[in-house]
């Protein structure tokens, strides 16, 4: 659980990065390394983050997270084959609910930042590669390093993250098992309701606005 927490923390770190990196920009590992350095500086200097103001953090994440993650593909992979049975309206609600749940989860984790550092390993890739994995290691004071791999795809508007592998466990695969069970019990609408409830569960409480 502790390793998962710090993995979520680093994922949310990436959500604070400025957009605008094109497909012709740096290699994926160079991109992650550059963005990690920038965001660690933000974490050290942002008063709202250091004060644990969750609502402020959520607002920042919601403004910048989409340029860095392909949430549609993440949702499709997490839902699995049941995605094809969902109507366009249900697909949109699934994506919105999944996005909202992740953003709020990561925002809550981000307020617990305590001087973690990140090491990015170089990636070996061919110029024609459209999907790559960037391996990183999160180092935390007094704890064991946590390995986090980012799976990115090259799109017309730049490299996008669509899966995260924490100590060998894929985020979307992990969610797929839970989502499949919820769909069997309550259908697509049941999963949507569950995700929407999770999003509310992580909403900031009194005194965190």
PDB file of C-alpha atoms in Angstrom:
ATOM      1  CA  UNK A   1       0.000   0.000   0.000  1.00  0.00           C
ATOM      2  CA  UNK A   2       2.820   2.405   0.822  1.00  0.00           C
ATOM      3  CA  UNK A   3       4.497   1.840  -2.552  1.00  0.00           C
ATOM      4  CA  UNK A   4       1.195   2.415  -4.335  1.00  0.00           C
ATOM      5  CA  UNK A   5       0.705   5.657  -2.446  1.00  0.00           C
ATOM      6  CA  UNK A   6       4.044   7.074  -3.565  1.00  0.00           C
ATOM      7  CA  UNK A   7       3.448   5.885  -7.123  1.00  0.00           C
ATOM      8  CA  UNK A   8       0.163   7.795  -7.152  1.00  0.00           C
ATOM      9  CA  UNK A   9       2.019  10.745  -5.706  1.00  0.00           C
ATOM     10  CA  UNK A  10       4.483  10.800  -8.587  1.00  0.00           C
ATOM     11  CA  UNK A  11       1.730  10.359 -11.159  1.00  0.00           C
ATOM     12  CA  UNK A  12       0.022  13.418  -9.755  1.00  0.00           C
ATOM     13  CA  UNK A  13       3.342  15.228  -9.878  1.00  0.00           C
ATOM     14  CA  UNK A  14       3.333  14.824 -13.658  1.00  0.00           C
ATOM     15  CA  UNK A  15      -0.129  16.358 -13.775  1.00  0.00           C
ATOM     16  CA  UNK A  16       1.302  19.759 -12.841  1.00  0.00           C
ATOM     17  CA  UNK A  17       3.522  20.007 -15.885  1.00  0.00           C
ATOM     18  CA  UNK A  18       2.988  22.645 -18.573  1.00  0.00           C
ATOM     19  CA  UNK A  19       1.626  21.390 -21.898  1.00  0.00           C
ATOM     20  CA  UNK A  20       3.048  22.018 -25.341  1.00  0.00           C
ATOM     21  CA  UNK A  21       5.557  19.180 -25.939  1.00  0.00           C
ATOM     22  CA  UNK A  22       5.094  18.063 -29.523  1.00  0.00           C
ATOM     23  CA  UNK A  23       5.653  14.679 -31.136  1.00  0.00           C
ATOM     24  CA  UNK A  24       8.869  16.094 -32.563  1.00  0.00           C
ATOM     25  CA  UNK A  25      10.142  17.040 -29.100  1.00  0.00           C
ATOM     26  CA  UNK A  26      12.525  15.154 -26.802  1.00  0.00           C
ATOM     27  CA  UNK A  27      12.623  11.384 -26.420  1.00  0.00           C
ATOM     28  CA  UNK A  28      10.145   9.994 -23.864  1.00  0.00           C
ATOM     29  CA  UNK A  29      12.777   9.380 -21.166  1.00  0.00           C
ATOM     30  CA  UNK A  30      14.221  12.866 -21.642  1.00  0.00           C
ATOM     31  CA  UNK A  31      10.712  14.281 -21.444  1.00  0.00           C
ATOM     32  CA  UNK A  32       9.905  12.482 -18.180  1.00  0.00           C
ATOM     33  CA  UNK A  33      13.280  13.507 -16.714  1.00  0.00           C
ATOM     34  CA  UNK A  34      12.791  17.152 -17.666  1.00  0.00           C
ATOM     35  CA  UNK A  35       9.231  17.272 -16.406  1.00  0.00           C
ATOM     36  CA  UNK A  36      10.159  15.548 -13.158  1.00  0.00           C
ATOM     37  CA  UNK A  37      12.741  18.208 -12.397  1.00  0.00           C
ATOM     38  CA  UNK A  38      10.305  21.006 -13.141  1.00  0.00           C
ATOM     39  CA  UNK A  39       7.528  19.591 -11.022  1.00  0.00           C
ATOM     40  CA  UNK A  40       9.759  18.812  -8.043  1.00  0.00           C
ATOM     41  CA  UNK A  41      10.624  22.494  -8.006  1.00  0.00           C
ATOM     42  CA  UNK A  42       6.901  23.322  -7.963  1.00  0.00           C
ATOM     43  CA  UNK A  43       6.343  20.985  -5.032  1.00  0.00           C
ATOM     44  CA  UNK A  44       9.079  22.708  -3.064  1.00  0.00           C
ATOM     45  CA  UNK A  45       7.757  26.217  -3.696  1.00  0.00           C
ATOM     46  CA  UNK A  46       3.960  26.002  -4.066  1.00  0.00           C
ATOM     47  CA  UNK A  47       2.351  27.336  -0.886  1.00  0.00           C
ATOM     48  CA  UNK A  48      -1.017  25.639  -1.544  1.00  0.00           C
ATOM     49  CA  UNK A  49       0.603  22.232  -1.888  1.00  0.00           C
ATOM     50  CA  UNK A  50       2.705  22.630   1.226  1.00  0.00           C
ATOM     51  CA  UNK A  51      -0.349  23.793   3.172  1.00  0.00           C
ATOM     52  CA  UNK A  52      -2.360  20.759   2.028  1.00  0.00           C
ATOM     53  CA  UNK A  53      -5.140  22.802   0.408  1.00  0.00           C
ATOM     54  CA  UNK A  54      -6.760  19.941  -1.502  1.00  0.00           C
ATOM     55  CA  UNK A  55      -9.255  22.042  -3.439  1.00  0.00           C
ATOM     56  CA  UNK A  56      -6.455  24.219  -4.805  1.00  0.00           C
ATOM     57  CA  UNK A  57      -4.510  21.130  -5.826  1.00  0.00           C
ATOM     58  CA  UNK A  58      -7.531  19.588  -7.575  1.00  0.00           C
ATOM     59  CA  UNK A  59      -8.056  22.805  -9.512  1.00  0.00           C
ATOM     60  CA  UNK A  60      -4.472  22.810 -10.742  1.00  0.00           C
ATOM     61  CA  UNK A  61      -4.587  19.133 -11.735  1.00  0.00           C
ATOM     62  CA  UNK A  62      -7.865  19.545 -13.616  1.00  0.00           C
ATOM     63  CA  UNK A  63      -6.427  22.410 -15.645  1.00  0.00           C
ATOM     64  CA  UNK A  64      -3.314  20.615 -16.871  1.00  0.00           C
ATOM     65  CA  UNK A  65      -3.666  16.834 -16.551  1.00  0.00           C
ATOM     66  CA  UNK A  66      -5.309  16.065 -19.908  1.00  0.00           C
ATOM     67  CA  UNK A  67      -2.366  17.219 -22.063  1.00  0.00           C
ATOM     68  CA  UNK A  68      -0.236  14.471 -20.493  1.00  0.00           C
ATOM     69  CA  UNK A  69      -2.563  11.469 -20.233  1.00  0.00           C
ATOM     70  CA  UNK A  70      -4.708   9.712 -22.804  1.00  0.00           C
ATOM     71  CA  UNK A  71      -7.670   9.167 -20.488  1.00  0.00           C
ATOM     72  CA  UNK A  72      -9.857   7.733 -23.225  1.00  0.00           C
ATOM     73  CA  UNK A  73      -7.391   4.944 -23.930  1.00  0.00           C
ATOM     74  CA  UNK A  74      -6.789   4.400 -20.210  1.00  0.00           C
ATOM     75  CA  UNK A  75     -10.528   4.034 -19.638  1.00  0.00           C
ATOM     76  CA  UNK A  76     -10.946   1.685 -22.613  1.00  0.00           C
ATOM     77  CA  UNK A  77      -8.133  -0.546 -21.343  1.00  0.00           C
ATOM     78  CA  UNK A  78      -9.437  -0.513 -17.772  1.00  0.00           C
ATOM     79  CA  UNK A  79     -13.009  -1.379 -18.805  1.00  0.00           C
ATOM     80  CA  UNK A  80     -11.784  -4.013 -21.276  1.00  0.00           C
ATOM     81  CA  UNK A  81     -14.106  -5.792 -23.708  1.00  0.00           C
ATOM     82  CA  UNK A  82     -17.182  -4.400 -21.947  1.00  0.00           C
ATOM     83  CA  UNK A  83     -16.260  -0.989 -23.404  1.00  0.00           C
ATOM     84  CA  UNK A  84     -17.670  -2.081 -26.781  1.00  0.00           C
ATOM     85  CA  UNK A  85     -21.053  -2.791 -25.191  1.00  0.00           C
ATOM     86  CA  UNK A  86     -21.332   0.699 -23.697  1.00  0.00           C
ATOM     87  CA  UNK A  87     -23.277   3.366 -25.559  1.00  0.00           C
ATOM     88  CA  UNK A  88     -21.465   6.578 -26.566  1.00  0.00           C
ATOM     89  CA  UNK A  89     -23.156   8.339 -23.630  1.00  0.00           C
ATOM     90  CA  UNK A  90     -22.066   5.605 -21.211  1.00  0.00           C
ATOM     91  CA  UNK A  91     -18.522   5.719 -22.586  1.00  0.00           C
ATOM     92  CA  UNK A  92     -18.363   9.448 -21.964  1.00  0.00           C
ATOM     93  CA  UNK A  93     -19.709   9.052 -18.426  1.00  0.00           C
ATOM     94  CA  UNK A  94     -17.218   6.251 -17.763  1.00  0.00           C
ATOM     95  CA  UNK A  95     -14.315   8.357 -18.966  1.00  0.00           C
ATOM     96  CA  UNK A  96     -15.449  11.419 -17.001  1.00  0.00           C
ATOM     97  CA  UNK A  97     -16.002   9.408 -13.808  1.00  0.00           C
ATOM     98  CA  UNK A  98     -12.692   7.554 -14.117  1.00  0.00           C
ATOM     99  CA  UNK A  99     -10.868  10.823 -14.779  1.00  0.00           C
ATOM    100  CA  UNK A 100     -12.502  12.531 -11.812  1.00  0.00           C
ATOM    101  CA  UNK A 101     -11.737   9.633  -9.465  1.00  0.00           C
ATOM    102  CA  UNK A 102      -8.064   9.500 -10.477  1.00  0.00           C
ATOM    103  CA  UNK A 103      -7.584  13.263 -10.315  1.00  0.00           C
ATOM    104  CA  UNK A 104      -9.033  13.455  -6.820  1.00  0.00           C
ATOM    105  CA  UNK A 105      -7.071  10.407  -5.658  1.00  0.00           C
ATOM    106  CA  UNK A 106      -3.809  11.836  -6.968  1.00  0.00           C
ATOM    107  CA  UNK A 107      -4.569  15.298  -5.625  1.00  0.00           C
ATOM    108  CA  UNK A 108      -5.045  13.912  -2.130  1.00  0.00           C
ATOM    109  CA  UNK A 109      -1.775  11.987  -2.468  1.00  0.00           C
ATOM    110  CA  UNK A 110       0.026  15.065  -3.724  1.00  0.00           C
ATOM    111  CA  UNK A 111      -0.739  16.996  -0.530  1.00  0.00           C
ATOM    112  CA  UNK A 112       1.328  14.367   1.330  1.00  0.00           C
ATOM    113  CA  UNK A 113       4.525  15.062  -0.633  1.00  0.00           C
ATOM    114  CA  UNK A 114       7.594  14.686   1.583  1.00  0.00           C
ATOM    115  CA  UNK A 115      10.819  15.241  -0.391  1.00  0.00           C
ATOM    116  CA  UNK A 116      10.714  12.221  -2.709  1.00  0.00           C
ATOM    117  CA  UNK A 117      13.210  12.181  -5.581  1.00  0.00           C
ATOM    118  CA  UNK A 118      12.979  10.473  -8.981  1.00  0.00           C
ATOM    119  CA  UNK A 119      15.555   8.711 -11.116  1.00  0.00           C
ATOM    120  CA  UNK A 120      14.669   8.153 -14.789  1.00  0.00           C
ATOM    121  CA  UNK A 121      16.387   5.360 -16.696  1.00  0.00           C
ATOM    122  CA  UNK A 122      17.408   5.860 -20.331  1.00  0.00           C
ATOM    123  CA  UNK A 123      15.143   4.250 -22.923  1.00  0.00           C
ATOM    124  CA  UNK A 124      16.373   2.207 -25.863  1.00  0.00           C
ATOM    125  CA  UNK A 125      14.024   2.747 -28.770  1.00  0.00           C
ATOM    126  CA  UNK A 126      13.902   2.881 -32.540  1.00  0.00           C
ATOM    127  CA  UNK A 127      12.884   6.081 -34.347  1.00  0.00           C
ATOM    128  CA  UNK A 128       9.798   4.236 -35.654  1.00  0.00           C
ATOM    129  CA  UNK A 129       8.570   3.191 -32.197  1.00  0.00           C
ATOM    130  CA  UNK A 130       5.155   4.622 -31.343  1.00  0.00           C
ATOM    131  CA  UNK A 131       4.761   2.981 -27.922  1.00  0.00           C
ATOM    132  CA  UNK A 132       7.543   2.973 -25.324  1.00  0.00           C
ATOM    133  CA  UNK A 133       8.023   2.284 -21.629  1.00  0.00           C
ATOM    134  CA  UNK A 134       9.938   4.728 -19.442  1.00  0.00           C
ATOM    135  CA  UNK A 135      11.272   3.227 -16.224  1.00  0.00           C
ATOM    136  CA  UNK A 136      11.664   5.375 -13.132  1.00  0.00           C
ATOM    137  CA  UNK A 137      12.546   4.862  -9.508  1.00  0.00           C
ATOM    138  CA  UNK A 138      11.020   6.922  -6.709  1.00  0.00           C
ATOM    139  CA  UNK A 139      13.337   7.323  -3.764  1.00  0.00           C
ATOM    140  CA  UNK A 140      11.840   8.284  -0.434  1.00  0.00           C
ATOM    141  CA  UNK A 141      13.562   9.210   2.833  1.00  0.00           C
ATOM    142  CA  UNK A 142      13.621   6.249   5.198  1.00  0.00           C
ATOM    143  CA  UNK A 143      11.943   3.874   2.745  1.00  0.00           C
ATOM    144  CA  UNK A 144      12.667   1.417  -0.049  1.00  0.00           C
ATOM    145  CA  UNK A 145      12.775   2.740  -3.627  1.00  0.00           C
ATOM    146  CA  UNK A 146       9.597   2.242  -5.650  1.00  0.00           C
ATOM    147  CA  UNK A 147       9.796   1.320  -9.350  1.00  0.00           C
ATOM    148  CA  UNK A 148       7.265   3.008 -11.596  1.00  0.00           C
ATOM    149  CA  UNK A 149       7.123   2.441 -15.361  1.00  0.00           C
ATOM    150  CA  UNK A 150       5.223   4.782 -17.678  1.00  0.00           C
ATOM    151  CA  UNK A 151       3.816   3.461 -20.952  1.00  0.00           C
ATOM    152  CA  UNK A 152       3.518   6.230 -23.523  1.00  0.00           C
ATOM    153  CA  UNK A 153       2.254   6.447 -27.076  1.00  0.00           C
ATOM    154  CA  UNK A 154       3.305   8.974 -29.671  1.00  0.00           C
ATOM    155  CA  UNK A 155       0.406  10.989 -31.025  1.00  0.00           C
ATOM    156  CA  UNK A 156       0.195  14.014 -33.295  1.00  0.00           C
ATOM    157  CA  UNK A 157       0.127  16.306 -30.255  1.00  0.00           C
ATOM    158  CA  UNK A 158       2.972  14.610 -28.376  1.00  0.00           C
ATOM    159  CA  UNK A 159       3.741  11.653 -26.136  1.00  0.00           C
ATOM    160  CA  UNK A 160       0.830  10.592 -23.921  1.00  0.00           C
ATOM    161  CA  UNK A 161       0.801   8.315 -20.878  1.00  0.00           C
ATOM    162  CA  UNK A 162      -1.856   5.597 -21.050  1.00  0.00           C
ATOM    163  CA  UNK A 163      -0.665   3.132 -18.412  1.00  0.00           C
ATOM    164  CA  UNK A 164       1.484   3.101 -15.276  1.00  0.00           C
ATOM    165  CA  UNK A 165       3.149  -0.034 -13.923  1.00  0.00           C
ATOM    166  CA  UNK A 166       3.876   0.108 -10.185  1.00  0.00           C
ATOM    167  CA  UNK A 167       6.335  -2.540  -8.931  1.00  0.00           C
ATOM    168  CA  UNK A 168       5.264  -4.770 -11.806  1.00  0.00           C
ATOM    169  CA  UNK A 169       1.510  -4.185 -11.523  1.00  0.00           C
ATOM    170  CA  UNK A 170      -0.272  -2.352 -14.346  1.00  0.00           C
ATOM    171  CA  UNK A 171      -2.694   0.362 -13.253  1.00  0.00           C
ATOM    172  CA  UNK A 172      -5.209  -0.334 -16.028  1.00  0.00           C
ATOM    173  CA  UNK A 173      -4.961  -4.113 -15.616  1.00  0.00           C
ATOM    174  CA  UNK A 174      -5.493  -3.784 -11.879  1.00  0.00           C
ATOM    175  CA  UNK A 175      -8.595  -1.654 -12.411  1.00  0.00           C
ATOM    176  CA  UNK A 176      -9.859  -4.028 -15.133  1.00  0.00           C
ATOM    177  CA  UNK A 177     -10.389  -6.841 -12.653  1.00  0.00           C
ATOM    178  CA  UNK A 178     -12.369  -4.607 -10.305  1.00  0.00           C
ATOM    179  CA  UNK A 179     -14.373  -3.025 -13.119  1.00  0.00           C
ATOM    180  CA  UNK A 180     -15.246  -6.401 -14.626  1.00  0.00           C
ATOM    181  CA  UNK A 181     -16.643  -7.601 -11.318  1.00  0.00           C
ATOM    182  CA  UNK A 182     -18.686  -4.431 -10.863  1.00  0.00           C
ATOM    183  CA  UNK A 183     -20.084  -4.730 -14.388  1.00  0.00           C
ATOM    184  CA  UNK A 184     -21.137  -8.329 -13.735  1.00  0.00           C
ATOM    185  CA  UNK A 185     -22.989  -7.204 -10.618  1.00  0.00           C
ATOM    186  CA  UNK A 186     -24.573  -3.972 -11.832  1.00  0.00           C
ATOM    187  CA  UNK A 187     -23.869  -3.543 -15.538  1.00  0.00           C
ATOM    188  CA  UNK A 188     -22.151  -0.542 -17.126  1.00  0.00           C
ATOM    189  CA  UNK A 189     -24.408   1.869 -15.218  1.00  0.00           C
ATOM    190  CA  UNK A 190     -23.434   0.159 -11.967  1.00  0.00           C
ATOM    191  CA  UNK A 191     -19.752   0.755 -12.711  1.00  0.00           C
ATOM    192  CA  UNK A 192     -20.451   4.389 -13.556  1.00  0.00           C
ATOM    193  CA  UNK A 193     -22.269   4.888 -10.259  1.00  0.00           C
ATOM    194  CA  UNK A 194     -19.404   3.243  -8.373  1.00  0.00           C
ATOM    195  CA  UNK A 195     -16.783   5.456 -10.029  1.00  0.00           C
ATOM    196  CA  UNK A 196     -18.830   8.577  -9.430  1.00  0.00           C
ATOM    197  CA  UNK A 197     -19.180   7.625  -5.765  1.00  0.00           C
ATOM    198  CA  UNK A 198     -15.427   7.093  -5.498  1.00  0.00           C
ATOM    199  CA  UNK A 199     -14.860  10.559  -6.936  1.00  0.00           C
ATOM    200  CA  UNK A 200     -17.068  12.050  -4.248  1.00  0.00           C
ATOM    201  CA  UNK A 201     -15.359   9.954  -1.585  1.00  0.00           C
ATOM    202  CA  UNK A 202     -12.071  11.690  -2.308  1.00  0.00           C
ATOM    203  CA  UNK A 203     -13.631  15.152  -2.414  1.00  0.00           C
ATOM    204  CA  UNK A 204     -12.005  17.597   0.032  1.00  0.00           C
ATOM    205  CA  UNK A 205     -13.565  17.810   3.460  1.00  0.00           C
ATOM    206  CA  UNK A 206     -14.286  20.833   5.661  1.00  0.00           C
ATOM    207  CA  UNK A 207     -11.330  23.142   6.117  1.00  0.00           C
ATOM    208  CA  UNK A 208      -9.562  21.936   2.952  1.00  0.00           C
ATOM    209  CA  UNK A 209     -10.987  24.472   0.532  1.00  0.00           C
TER     210      UNK A 209
END
